[in-house]
């Protein structure tokens, strides 16, 4: 009888061992699928395909697509914001307020160019636009839960404010060029980019915290102040980007002739900008 019981026990142990051996690959696959998919998992998926484990490889690729979707969505949204905000800025500043000359003006069979408005006029426009966008963004925040399309408005408002402020700073640098008669003015453009970066850092690290520390409530005035700071700092960041782009472009083309610009230098400049 004892031998019979021992035989049953051995059979049960063999069955458990076989079950464990059979379930190990499935458990390993589940563990690999449950965790965050690192880049090297693509190699594991290729190995699975080579060994005929198509379902496992399909799960890996599916998880990678799911993890990549927010990044792709953010990139597409950022591209849309960049393009549409530029169009809105051009519509307001060029075609309605005529702060800048119209593109391609002065050419054959096209309207003459309007004069560029002075920096103070462009600064006034940027200030009024910043205040208006602050009010509109605070209003849109109240209805974002009801209308999902309004969730893109903060990004759009920051970009439009950035274009307006950046154009103002660029006009100030251009006016300084005329006053200094410095030709290419490479040092002027580089200094403007550096000073704007320092000013933006001071506003972000010193002035904004000192202002907001006194406004810790949740009232309408405090919310408007926080929204205004958010727009202003983003506009300063946008301005830095454009001023540094101008400064680097000036350094690249410094001393180049028109023939050189039409030759090999222009593609290199476009590659650097990209």
XYZ file of N, CA and C in Angstrom:
822
model
N 0.836 -1.210 0.000
C 0.000 0.000 0.000
C 0.858 1.243 0.000
N 1.959 1.163 0.775
C 2.849 2.321 0.825
C 3.474 2.574 -0.540
N 3.791 1.439 -1.234
C 4.362 1.614 -2.580
C 3.356 2.230 -3.526
N 2.070 1.841 -3.332
C 1.029 2.426 -4.174
C 0.899 3.920 -3.937
N 0.941 4.291 -2.630
C 0.863 5.726 -2.303
C 2.077 6.469 -2.830
N 3.243 5.815 -2.729
C 4.451 6.475 -3.235
C 4.391 6.688 -4.719
N 3.796 5.653 -5.430
C 3.659 5.816 -6.875
C 2.745 6.953 -7.237
N 1.635 7.111 -6.497
C 0.733 8.233 -6.772
C 1.420 9.564 -6.534
N 2.216 9.599 -5.458
C 2.914 10.858 -5.157
C 3.913 11.206 -6.239
N 4.635 10.155 -6.716
C 5.599 10.415 -7.796
C 4.900 10.891 -9.064
N 3.736 10.286 -9.356
C 2.990 10.706 -10.545
C 2.542 12.151 -10.430
N 2.059 12.518 -9.240
C 1.622 13.898 -9.044
C 2.782 14.876 -9.190
N 3.959 14.477 -8.648
C 5.118 15.361 -8.743
C 5.547 15.534 -10.192
N 5.477 14.408 -10.969
C 5.835 14.512 -12.384
C 4.864 15.423 -13.137
N 3.562 15.291 -12.804
C 2.567 16.134 -13.459
C 2.786 17.603 -13.134
N 3.105 17.888 -11.856
C 3.372 19.279 -11.465
C 4.597 19.815 -12.171
N 5.639 18.994 -12.259
C 6.864 19.437 -12.931
C 6.618 19.715 -14.406
N 5.864 18.783 -15.049
C 5.558 19.001 -16.458
C 4.721 20.252 -16.665
N 3.735 20.467 -15.778
C 2.906 21.668 -15.878
C 3.712 22.931 -15.697
N 4.661 22.855 -14.747
C 5.515 24.037 -14.531
C 6.382 24.299 -15.743
N 6.934 23.218 -16.317
C 7.785 23.388 -17.500
C 6.999 23.922 -18.678
N 5.733 23.487 -18.796
C 4.917 23.951 -19.915
C 4.467 25.390 -19.733
N 4.260 25.796 -18.469
C 3.760 27.145 -18.238
C 4.869 28.182 -18.156
N 6.122 27.760 -18.081
C 7.231 28.713 -17.938
C 7.334 29.663 -19.121
N 7.276 29.184 -20.382
C 7.349 30.140 -21.500
C 6.200 31.128 -21.513
N 5.010 30.635 -21.188
C 3.863 31.551 -21.161
C 4.025 32.596 -20.081
N 4.520 32.148 -18.907
C 4.728 33.119 -17.823
C 5.800 34.121 -18.192
N 6.870 33.616 -18.857
C 7.938 34.528 -19.264
C 7.428 35.542 -20.293
N 6.597 35.081 -21.226
C 6.029 36.000 -22.223
C 5.130 37.025 -21.563
N 4.300 36.566 -20.621
C 3.418 37.510 -19.933
C 4.219 38.543 -19.158
N 5.321 38.102 -18.528
C 6.146 39.045 -17.769
C 6.781 40.067 -18.692
N 7.241 39.582 -19.886
C 7.866 40.502 -20.827
C 6.864 41.498 -21.379
N 5.638 41.058 -21.589
C 4.611 41.935 -22.148
C 4.080 42.905 -21.112
N 4.101 42.501 -19.813
C 3.491 43.338 -18.791
C 4.335 44.556 -18.484
N 5.670 44.422 -18.638
C 6.508 45.556 -18.268
C 6.592 46.546 -19.425
N 7.184 47.711 -19.141
C 7.387 48.729 -20.179
C 8.322 48.197 -21.253
N 7.980 48.407 -22.502
C 8.739 47.834 -23.609
C 9.946 48.705 -23.925
N 11.178 48.259 -23.628
C 12.368 49.024 -24.001
C 12.695 48.803 -25.467
N 13.629 49.599 -26.036
C 13.951 49.454 -27.462
C 14.446 48.068 -27.841
N 15.199 47.393 -26.958
C 15.750 46.099 -27.313
C 14.676 45.027 -27.492
N 13.460 45.285 -27.073
C 12.393 44.312 -27.263
C 12.069 44.102 -28.737
N 12.444 45.036 -29.579
C 12.262 44.830 -31.014
C 13.068 43.629 -31.480
N 14.261 43.457 -30.933
C 15.080 42.294 -31.278
C 14.407 41.020 -30.790
N 13.850 41.089 -29.572
C 13.145 39.916 -29.044
C 11.954 39.553 -29.925
N 11.249 40.572 -30.445
C 10.112 40.300 -31.316
C 10.563 39.650 -32.618
N 11.706 40.076 -33.163
C 12.234 39.468 -34.387
C 12.609 38.009 -34.131
N 13.189 37.753 -32.955
C 13.534 36.377 -32.595
C 12.272 35.527 -32.478
N 11.215 36.117 -31.889
C 9.945 35.387 -31.793
C 9.400 35.042 -33.168
N 9.502 35.961 -34.117
C 9.030 35.689 -35.478
C 9.853 34.585 -36.112
N 11.181 34.624 -35.892
C 12.052 33.595 -36.471
C 11.738 32.214 -35.931
N 11.265 32.137 -34.691
C 10.931 30.853 -34.080
C 9.444 30.508 -34.229
N 8.716 31.298 -35.003
C 7.324 30.978 -35.249
C 6.363 31.429 -34.175
N 6.847 32.224 -33.205
C 5.952 32.707 -32.147
C 5.335 34.037 -32.594
N 4.463 33.950 -33.564
C 3.909 35.152 -34.179
C 2.993 35.912 -33.220
N 2.264 35.209 -32.401
C 1.350 35.877 -31.474
C 2.123 36.702 -30.445
N 3.227 36.128 -29.940
C 4.053 36.865 -28.982
C 4.657 38.112 -29.615
N 5.182 37.966 -30.839
C 5.755 39.122 -31.532
C 4.696 40.172 -31.813
N 3.496 39.723 -32.185
C 2.415 40.671 -32.449
C 2.059 41.472 -31.196
N 2.073 40.807 -30.044
C 1.780 41.510 -28.790
C 2.840 42.570 -28.485
N 4.106 42.221 -28.749
C 5.189 43.177 -28.491
C 5.045 44.411 -29.367
N 4.815 44.191 -30.676
C 4.671 45.323 -31.593
C 3.428 46.153 -31.262
N 2.372 45.484 -30.815
C 1.162 46.214 -30.430
C 1.434 47.121 -29.231
N 2.150 46.594 -28.233
C 2.461 47.405 -27.054
C 3.372 48.578 -27.410
N 4.318 48.335 -28.338
C 5.198 49.434 -28.745
C 4.408 50.525 -29.457
N 3.431 50.130 -30.272
C 2.597 51.125 -30.945
C 1.756 51.903 -29.942
N 1.236 51.220 -28.940
C 0.439 51.907 -27.921
C 1.301 52.891 -27.136
N 2.536 52.486 -26.794
C 3.426 53.377 -26.040
C 3.888 54.565 -26.875
N 3.989 54.375 -28.184
C 4.458 55.455 -29.052
C 3.355 56.427 -29.437
N 2.108 56.043 -29.269
C 1.008 56.883 -29.728
C 1.017 58.271 -29.076
N 1.201 58.411 -27.740
C 1.218 59.775 -27.163
C 2.317 60.654 -27.741
N 3.489 60.068 -28.031
C 4.589 60.857 -28.593
C 4.237 61.338 -29.995
N 3.691 60.445 -30.802
C 3.298 60.820 -32.164
C 2.186 61.863 -32.128
N 1.225 61.674 -31.237
C 0.127 62.633 -31.118
C 0.649 64.004 -30.707
N 1.605 64.034 -29.754
C 2.183 65.307 -29.319
C 2.937 65.992 -30.450
N 3.664 65.212 -31.256
C 4.400 65.788 -32.380
C 3.453 66.393 -33.406
N 2.391 65.672 -33.741
C 1.426 66.177 -34.720
C 0.748 67.439 -34.201
N 0.364 67.415 -32.925
C -0.288 68.593 -32.347
C 0.663 69.787 -32.325
N 1.928 69.556 -31.980
C 2.897 70.646 -31.977
C 3.109 71.235 -33.362
N 3.127 70.383 -34.387
C 3.280 70.871 -35.758
C 2.077 71.709 -36.176
N 0.889 71.240 -35.826
C -0.327 71.998 -36.161
C -0.320 73.356 -35.458
N 0.056 73.370 -34.184
C 0.099 74.626 -33.429
C 1.103 75.589 -34.051
N 2.270 75.085 -34.437
C 3.303 75.931 -35.028
C 2.806 76.597 -36.309
N 2.195 75.813 -37.194
C 1.768 76.334 -38.497
C 0.569 77.273 -38.344
N -0.447 76.839 -37.611
C -1.672 77.634 -37.493
C -1.405 78.931 -36.731
N -0.586 78.875 -35.683
C -0.287 80.094 -34.926
C 0.441 81.121 -35.792
N 1.334 80.649 -36.657
C 2.009 81.569 -37.579
C 1.027 82.208 -38.548
N 0.064 81.434 -39.030
C -0.946 81.971 -39.937
C -1.814 83.018 -39.230
N -2.194 82.743 -37.993
C -3.012 83.701 -37.225
C -2.222 84.981 -36.975
N -0.945 84.827 -36.610
C -0.104 85.995 -36.376
C 0.048 86.833 -37.641
N 0.263 86.191 -38.778
C 0.381 86.929 -40.038
C -0.924 87.638 -40.387
N -2.044 86.971 -40.143
C -3.336 87.585 -40.441
C -3.537 88.856 -39.618
N -3.210 88.793 -38.332
C -3.413 89.949 -37.457
C -2.393 91.053 -37.730
N -1.115 90.687 -37.742
C -0.050 91.687 -37.783
C 0.210 92.239 -39.183
N 0.010 91.437 -40.227
C 0.338 91.868 -41.586
C -0.894 92.363 -42.336
N -1.925 91.549 -42.375
C -3.056 91.851 -43.250
C -4.108 92.750 -42.600
N -4.198 92.743 -41.268
C -5.199 93.572 -40.593
C -4.570 94.856 -40.045
N -3.536 94.729 -39.234
C -2.917 95.897 -38.603
C -1.782 96.487 -39.428
N -1.280 95.765 -40.411
C -0.208 96.240 -41.298
C 1.023 96.678 -40.515
N 1.407 95.871 -39.530
C 2.633 96.165 -38.778
C 3.880 95.806 -39.583
N 3.747 94.849 -40.487
C 4.871 94.396 -41.306
C 4.467 94.456 -42.778
N 5.449 94.556 -43.667
C 5.125 94.530 -45.094
C 4.544 93.180 -45.495
N 3.700 93.201 -46.500
C 3.097 91.967 -46.987
C 4.153 91.125 -47.709
N 4.118 89.819 -47.560
C 5.084 88.966 -48.273
C 5.011 89.168 -49.783
N 6.175 89.165 -50.407
C 6.317 89.299 -51.859
C 5.826 90.650 -52.372
N 5.699 91.625 -51.483
C 5.279 92.950 -51.947
C 6.406 93.607 -52.734
N 6.040 94.554 -53.589
C 7.022 95.271 -54.385
C 7.500 94.544 -55.620
N 7.078 93.301 -55.803
C 7.470 92.561 -56.996
C 6.540 92.922 -58.155
N 6.871 92.418 -59.330
C 6.102 92.746 -60.522
C 4.667 92.229 -60.389
N 3.727 93.053 -60.794
C 2.293 92.717 -60.781
C 1.791 92.401 -59.377
N 2.395 93.067 -58.375
C 1.943 92.864 -56.998
C 1.907 94.215 -56.302
N 1.167 94.291 -55.219
C 0.976 95.575 -54.539
C 2.278 96.086 -53.926
N 2.401 97.412 -53.761
C 3.615 97.972 -53.158
C 3.704 97.628 -51.671
N 4.913 97.747 -51.151
C 5.160 97.404 -49.749
C 4.718 98.535 -48.832
N 4.112 98.175 -47.724
C 3.803 99.149 -46.672
C 5.009 99.249 -45.744
N 5.231 100.413 -45.127
C 6.409 100.550 -44.253
C 6.287 99.701 -42.996
N 7.435 99.246 -42.508
C 7.479 98.492 -41.257
C 7.191 99.441 -40.098
N 6.285 99.054 -39.243
C 5.938 99.894 -38.093
C 7.075 99.887 -37.070
N 7.230 100.986 -36.314
C 8.338 101.080 -35.354
C 8.191 100.077 -34.212
N 9.276 99.845 -33.463
C 9.226 98.855 -32.370
C 8.174 99.160 -31.315
N 7.932 100.455 -31.002
C 6.964 100.756 -29.957
C 5.552 100.327 -30.371
N 5.227 100.446 -31.674
C 3.910 100.004 -32.139
C 3.785 98.485 -32.048
N 4.840 97.775 -32.408
C 4.810 96.326 -32.316
C 4.793 95.858 -30.865
N 5.491 96.589 -29.972
C 5.457 96.238 -28.552
C 4.065 96.457 -27.965
N 3.403 97.530 -28.402
C 2.024 97.772 -27.950
C 1.100 96.653 -28.407
N 1.258 96.249 -29.653
C 0.449 95.136 -30.168
C 0.703 93.857 -29.377
N 1.978 93.559 -29.073
C 2.305 92.342 -28.326
C 1.710 92.387 -26.921
N 1.742 93.572 -26.283
C 1.189 93.699 -24.937
C -0.324 93.517 -24.939
N -1.017 94.176 -25.869
C -2.479 94.026 -25.959
C -2.848 92.582 -26.287
N -2.074 91.962 -27.179
C -2.339 90.569 -27.536
C -2.134 89.653 -26.339
N -1.093 89.904 -25.552
C -0.823 89.078 -24.380
C -1.958 89.171 -23.356
N -2.445 90.372 -23.126
C -3.556 90.557 -22.184
C -4.825 89.887 -22.710
N -5.093 90.052 -23.995
C -6.298 89.459 -24.584
C -6.245 87.932 -24.530
N -5.082 87.368 -24.846
C -4.943 85.911 -24.814
C -5.042 85.366 -23.393
N -4.578 86.140 -22.422
C -4.713 85.725 -21.026
C -6.178 85.607 -20.633
N -6.965 86.599 -21.008
C -8.399 86.564 -20.707
C -9.091 85.420 -21.446
N -8.750 85.237 -22.718
C -9.386 84.178 -23.500
C -9.005 82.790 -22.990
N -7.747 82.629 -22.590
C -7.332 81.317 -22.091
C -8.009 80.985 -20.765
N -8.154 81.979 -19.892
C -8.851 81.746 -18.625
C -10.313 81.399 -18.872
N -10.914 82.034 -19.875
C -12.294 81.721 -20.209
C -12.417 80.331 -20.818
N -11.478 79.975 -21.686
C -11.532 78.659 -22.325
C -11.312 77.536 -21.326
N -10.520 77.799 -20.261
C -10.255 76.759 -19.264
C -11.529 76.313 -18.547
N -12.521 77.181 -18.472
C -13.771 76.827 -17.788
C -14.610 75.833 -18.583
N -14.395 75.771 -19.891
C -15.239 74.940 -20.745
C -14.465 73.799 -21.405
N -13.210 73.559 -20.978
C -12.424 72.513 -21.612
C -13.000 71.125 -21.363
N -13.570 70.906 -20.173
C -14.157 69.598 -19.893
C -15.387 69.335 -20.758
N -16.093 70.388 -21.127
C -17.293 70.214 -21.950
C -16.944 70.141 -23.427
N -15.983 70.949 -23.866
C -15.595 70.987 -25.282
C -14.117 70.605 -25.379
N -13.843 69.395 -25.821
C -12.471 68.885 -25.859
C -11.588 69.668 -26.829
N -12.188 70.302 -27.846
C -11.392 71.033 -28.825
C -10.659 72.210 -28.185
N -11.135 72.695 -27.047
C -10.503 73.834 -26.389
C -9.206 73.464 -25.665
N -8.900 72.169 -25.564
C -7.667 71.775 -24.876
C -6.415 72.225 -25.628
N -6.539 72.486 -26.922
C -5.392 72.940 -27.705
C -5.195 74.450 -27.611
N -6.167 75.153 -27.038
C -6.089 76.618 -27.016
C -4.893 77.141 -26.225
N -4.537 76.591 -25.047
C -3.354 77.119 -24.346
C -2.084 77.058 -25.182
N -1.858 75.950 -25.875
C -0.670 75.848 -26.731
C -0.721 76.853 -27.867
N -1.902 77.038 -28.455
C -2.055 77.994 -29.543
C -1.831 79.423 -29.050
N -2.367 79.752 -27.880
C -2.211 81.103 -27.335
C -0.742 81.401 -27.029
N -0.033 80.430 -26.454
C 1.391 80.643 -26.155
C 2.198 80.863 -27.421
N 1.871 80.117 -28.484
C 2.614 80.265 -29.735
C 2.343 81.612 -30.393
N 1.089 82.047 -30.408
C 0.751 83.343 -31.014
C 1.431 84.476 -30.259
N 1.392 84.419 -28.914
C 2.090 85.437 -28.128
C 3.589 85.398 -28.399
N 4.134 84.195 -28.591
C 5.560 84.073 -28.886
C 5.948 84.713 -30.203
N 5.147 84.495 -31.252
C 5.431 85.124 -32.539
C 5.411 86.642 -32.422
N 4.406 87.177 -31.719
C 4.273 88.637 -31.609
C 5.453 89.248 -30.867
N 5.830 88.659 -29.718
C 6.950 89.209 -28.941
C 8.271 89.033 -29.673
N 8.443 87.895 -30.329
C 9.690 87.665 -31.063
C 9.847 88.653 -32.218
N 8.768 88.934 -32.940
C 8.844 89.922 -34.019
C 9.187 91.306 -33.486
N 8.699 91.626 -32.293
C 9.020 92.917 -31.678
C 10.506 93.009 -31.363
N 11.062 91.977 -30.771
C 12.492 91.987 -30.440
C 13.335 92.016 -31.711
N 12.918 91.292 -32.733
C 13.668 91.315 -33.986
C 13.672 92.705 -34.608
N 12.541 93.410 -34.496
C 12.494 94.770 -35.029
C 13.385 95.701 -34.222
N 13.461 95.497 -32.921
C 14.348 96.308 -32.088
C 15.808 96.095 -32.478
N 16.182 94.867 -32.767
C 17.558 94.579 -33.202
C 17.818 95.216 -34.563
N 16.841 95.158 -35.458
C 17.008 95.769 -36.776
C 17.173 97.284 -36.668
N 16.400 97.918 -35.791
C 16.547 99.366 -35.587
C 17.917 99.694 -35.001
N 18.423 98.827 -34.131
C 19.762 99.046 -33.555
C 20.832 98.939 -34.624
N 20.637 98.051 -35.589
C 21.585 97.950 -36.704
C 21.669 99.270 -37.465
N 20.516 99.883 -37.719
C 20.496 101.142 -38.471
C 21.174 102.264 -37.683
N 21.005 102.254 -36.372
C 21.610 103.301 -35.552
C 23.121 103.144 -35.429
N 23.589 101.885 -35.345
C 25.010 101.631 -35.124
C 25.819 101.599 -36.412
N 25.145 101.419 -37.568
C 25.836 101.316 -38.863
C 26.949 100.266 -38.801
N 26.604 99.092 -38.295
C 27.629 98.067 -38.053
C 27.681 97.014 -39.142
N 27.024 97.241 -40.268
C 27.084 96.271 -41.357
C 26.314 95.009 -41.023
N 27.045 93.883 -40.974
C 26.394 92.606 -40.684
C 25.932 92.530 -39.229
N 26.645 93.207 -38.337
C 26.260 93.284 -36.919
C 26.152 91.900 -36.273
N 27.150 91.058 -36.530
C 27.128 89.710 -35.955
C 27.135 89.771 -34.432
N 27.993 90.635 -33.885
C 28.089 90.740 -32.430
C 26.798 91.269 -31.822
N 26.119 92.175 -32.523
C 24.856 92.709 -32.026
C 23.803 91.611 -31.911
N 23.681 90.785 -32.934
C 22.694 89.706 -32.912
C 23.027 88.689 -31.825
N 24.309 88.366 -31.683
C 24.705 87.413 -30.653
C 24.448 87.989 -29.265
N 24.756 89.280 -29.070
C 24.523 89.913 -27.770
C 23.033 89.979 -27.451
N 22.205 90.258 -28.453
C 20.760 90.313 -28.228
C 20.227 88.957 -27.786
N 20.715 87.874 -28.401
C 20.275 86.530 -28.011
C 20.713 86.199 -26.590
N 21.943 86.561 -26.241
C 22.452 86.276 -24.887
C 21.684 87.073 -23.841
N 21.484 88.365 -24.087
C 20.777 89.207 -23.121
C 19.320 88.767 -22.950
N 18.686 88.376 -24.044
C 17.311 87.884 -23.942
C 17.245 86.595 -23.134
N 18.222 85.731 -23.311
C 18.266 84.490 -22.531
C 18.440 84.779 -21.048
N 19.338 85.712 -20.716
C 19.555 86.073 -19.308
C 18.303 86.719 -18.724
N 17.685 87.603 -19.490
C 16.458 88.261 -19.023
C 15.342 87.239 -18.792
N 15.197 86.305 -19.712
C 14.167 85.279 -19.563
C 14.430 84.407 -18.342
N 15.698 84.064 -18.110
C 16.035 83.253 -16.932
C 15.736 84.007 -15.646
N 16.043 85.306 -15.616
C 15.747 86.104 -14.426
C 14.248 86.197 -14.171
N 13.471 86.352 -15.240
C 12.018 86.413 -15.077
C 11.462 85.082 -14.569
N 12.043 83.987 -15.049
C 11.550 82.666 -14.671
C 11.950 82.293 -13.247
N 13.203 82.574 -12.869
C 13.735 82.087 -11.599
C 13.573 83.065 -10.448
N 13.397 84.359 -10.750
C 13.366 85.367 -9.674
C 12.029 86.103 -9.638
N 11.691 86.765 -10.725
C 10.542 87.665 -10.710
C 9.231 86.887 -10.580
N 9.057 85.841 -11.370
C 7.803 85.082 -11.294
C 7.564 84.479 -9.908
N 8.552 83.786 -9.297
C 8.295 83.255 -7.940
C 7.972 84.335 -6.916
N 8.650 85.488 -6.999
C 8.363 86.563 -6.048
C 6.962 87.122 -6.238
N 6.492 87.098 -7.468
C 5.139 87.587 -7.738
C 4.080 86.591 -7.292
N 4.288 85.317 -7.630
C 3.278 84.311 -7.331
C 3.233 83.929 -5.862
N 4.316 84.178 -5.111
C 4.304 83.817 -3.689
C 3.282 84.644 -2.924
N 2.917 85.787 -3.458
C 1.903 86.630 -2.819
C 0.492 86.311 -3.320
N 0.401 85.406 -4.292
C -0.909 85.096 -4.881
C -1.114 83.586 -4.838
N -1.349 83.070 -3.653
C -1.499 81.633 -3.467
C -2.953 81.194 -3.451
N -3.869 82.103 -3.670
C -5.282 81.749 -3.643
C -5.743 81.129 -4.942
N -7.017 80.847 -5.004
C -7.623 80.233 -6.184
C -8.683 81.125 -6.815
N -8.613 82.417 -6.559
C -9.588 83.335 -7.118
C -9.333 83.632 -8.576
N -10.219 84.421 -9.157
C -10.111 84.756 -10.577
C -8.869 85.598 -10.860
N -8.554 86.537 -9.950
C -7.385 87.397 -10.156
C -6.097 86.582 -10.124
N -5.993 85.646 -9.167
C -4.797 84.814 -9.077
C -4.650 83.923 -10.305
N -5.775 83.400 -10.789
C -5.729 82.547 -11.968
C -5.307 83.337 -13.200
N -5.789 84.563 -13.327
C -5.368 85.407 -14.447
C -3.878 85.711 -14.374
N -3.375 85.953 -13.159
C -1.951 86.253 -13.002
C -1.092 85.057 -13.391
N -1.488 83.873 -12.952
C -0.720 82.679 -13.303
C -0.767 82.420 -14.808
N -1.917 82.606 -15.423
C -2.036 82.412 -16.869
C -1.198 83.433 -17.632
N -1.219 84.686 -17.166
C -0.413 85.713 -17.810
C 1.075 85.411 -17.747
N 1.537 84.933 -16.581
C 2.948 84.572 -16.455
C 3.290 83.409 -17.381
N 2.403 82.450 -17.476
C 2.637 81.304 -18.345
C 2.797 81.745 -19.798
N 1.924 82.639 -20.252
C 2.019 83.134 -21.627
C 3.283 83.954 -21.837
N 3.613 84.814 -20.877
C 4.786 85.673 -21.024
C 6.066 84.864 -21.088
N 6.214 83.883 -20.204
C 7.441 83.085 -20.193
C 7.570 82.245 -21.457
N 6.442 81.735 -21.954
C 6.502 80.992 -23.210
C 6.842 81.914 -24.372
N 6.311 83.130 -24.352
C 6.644 84.089 -25.407
C 8.124 84.454 -25.366
N 8.681 84.591 -24.177
C 10.120 84.860 -24.061
C 10.943 83.680 -24.568
N 10.480 82.472 -24.290
C 11.180 81.291 -24.802
C 11.147 81.261 -26.323
N 9.996 81.600 -26.893
C 9.866 81.666 -28.360
C 10.801 82.728 -28.926
N 10.899 83.859 -28.225
C 11.777 84.938 -28.673
C 13.232 84.501 -28.654
N 13.627 83.789 -27.603
C 14.995 83.270 -27.555
C 15.285 82.392 -28.769
N 14.362 81.500 -29.085
C 14.558 80.598 -30.218
C 14.820 81.380 -31.500
N 14.009 82.407 -31.753
C 14.141 83.148 -33.003
C 15.394 84.017 -33.019
N 15.748 84.618 -31.882
C 16.956 85.448 -31.836
C 18.217 84.603 -31.970
N 18.237 83.441 -31.348
C 19.393 82.561 -31.504
C 19.495 82.042 -32.938
N 18.357 81.774 -33.568
C 18.383 81.359 -34.976
C 18.968 82.456 -35.848
N 18.549 83.703 -35.610
C 19.103 84.823 -36.372
C 20.597 84.977 -36.129
N 21.015 84.867 -34.861
C 22.428 85.042 -34.527
C 23.288 83.964 -35.181
N 22.842 82.725 -35.137
C 23.617 81.645 -35.755
C 23.631 81.779 -37.269
N 22.513 82.208 -37.855
C 22.497 82.432 -39.303
C 23.498 83.513 -39.702
N 23.560 84.581 -38.900
C 24.513 85.664 -39.184
C 25.956 85.165 -39.109
N 26.236 84.320 -38.127
C 27.594 83.795 -37.980
C 27.965 82.877 -39.147
N 27.008 82.115 -39.639
C 27.291 81.184 -40.735
C 27.568 81.935 -42.034
N 26.784 82.965 -42.336
C 26.906 83.657 -43.625
C 27.838 84.863 -43.541
N 28.463 85.081 -42.395
C 29.334 86.250 -42.243
C 30.477 86.191 -43.257
N 30.625 87.260 -44.039
C 31.696 87.351 -45.018
C 31.431 86.629 -46.322
N 30.285 86.011 -46.476
C 29.972 85.272 -47.704
C 29.392 86.213 -48.747
N 29.755 85.991 -49.986
C 29.235 86.808 -51.084
C 27.888 86.260 -51.532
N 27.213 87.030 -52.404
C 25.918 86.591 -52.920
C 26.062 85.315 -53.739
N 27.169 85.201 -54.495
C 27.389 83.996 -55.296
C 27.580 82.776 -54.400
N 28.309 82.951 -53.295
C 28.507 81.839 -52.359
C 27.188 81.443 -51.685
N 26.355 82.424 -51.400
C 25.069 82.117 -50.790
C 24.188 81.307 -51.734
N 24.268 81.596 -53.028
C 23.469 80.848 -53.993
C 24.068 79.476 -54.276
N 25.323 79.289 -53.886
C 25.981 78.014 -54.154
C 25.811 77.014 -53.026
N 26.946 76.596 -52.468
C 26.927 75.514 -51.494
C 26.540 75.989 -50.099
N 26.660 77.284 -49.830
C 26.435 77.767 -48.478
C 24.962 77.750 -48.093
N 24.068 78.043 -49.039
C 22.644 78.079 -48.723
C 22.116 76.704 -48.274
N 22.423 75.607 -48.975
C 21.964 74.303 -48.463
C 22.503 73.982 -47.084
N 23.756 74.386 -46.813
C 24.310 74.145 -45.471
C 23.566 74.967 -44.427
N 23.220 76.183 -44.780
C 22.483 77.035 -43.859
C 21.089 76.461 -43.566
N 20.429 75.969 -44.605
C 19.105 75.364 -44.415
C 19.203 74.104 -43.574
N 20.287 73.330 -43.751
C 20.486 72.123 -42.944
C 20.699 72.484 -41.483
N 21.484 73.552 -41.241
C 21.707 74.012 -39.863
C 20.408 74.480 -39.244
N 19.603 75.223 -39.988
C 18.317 75.696 -39.453
C 17.401 74.533 -39.129
N 17.368 73.531 -40.021
C 16.499 72.357 -39.787
C 16.941 71.606 -38.551
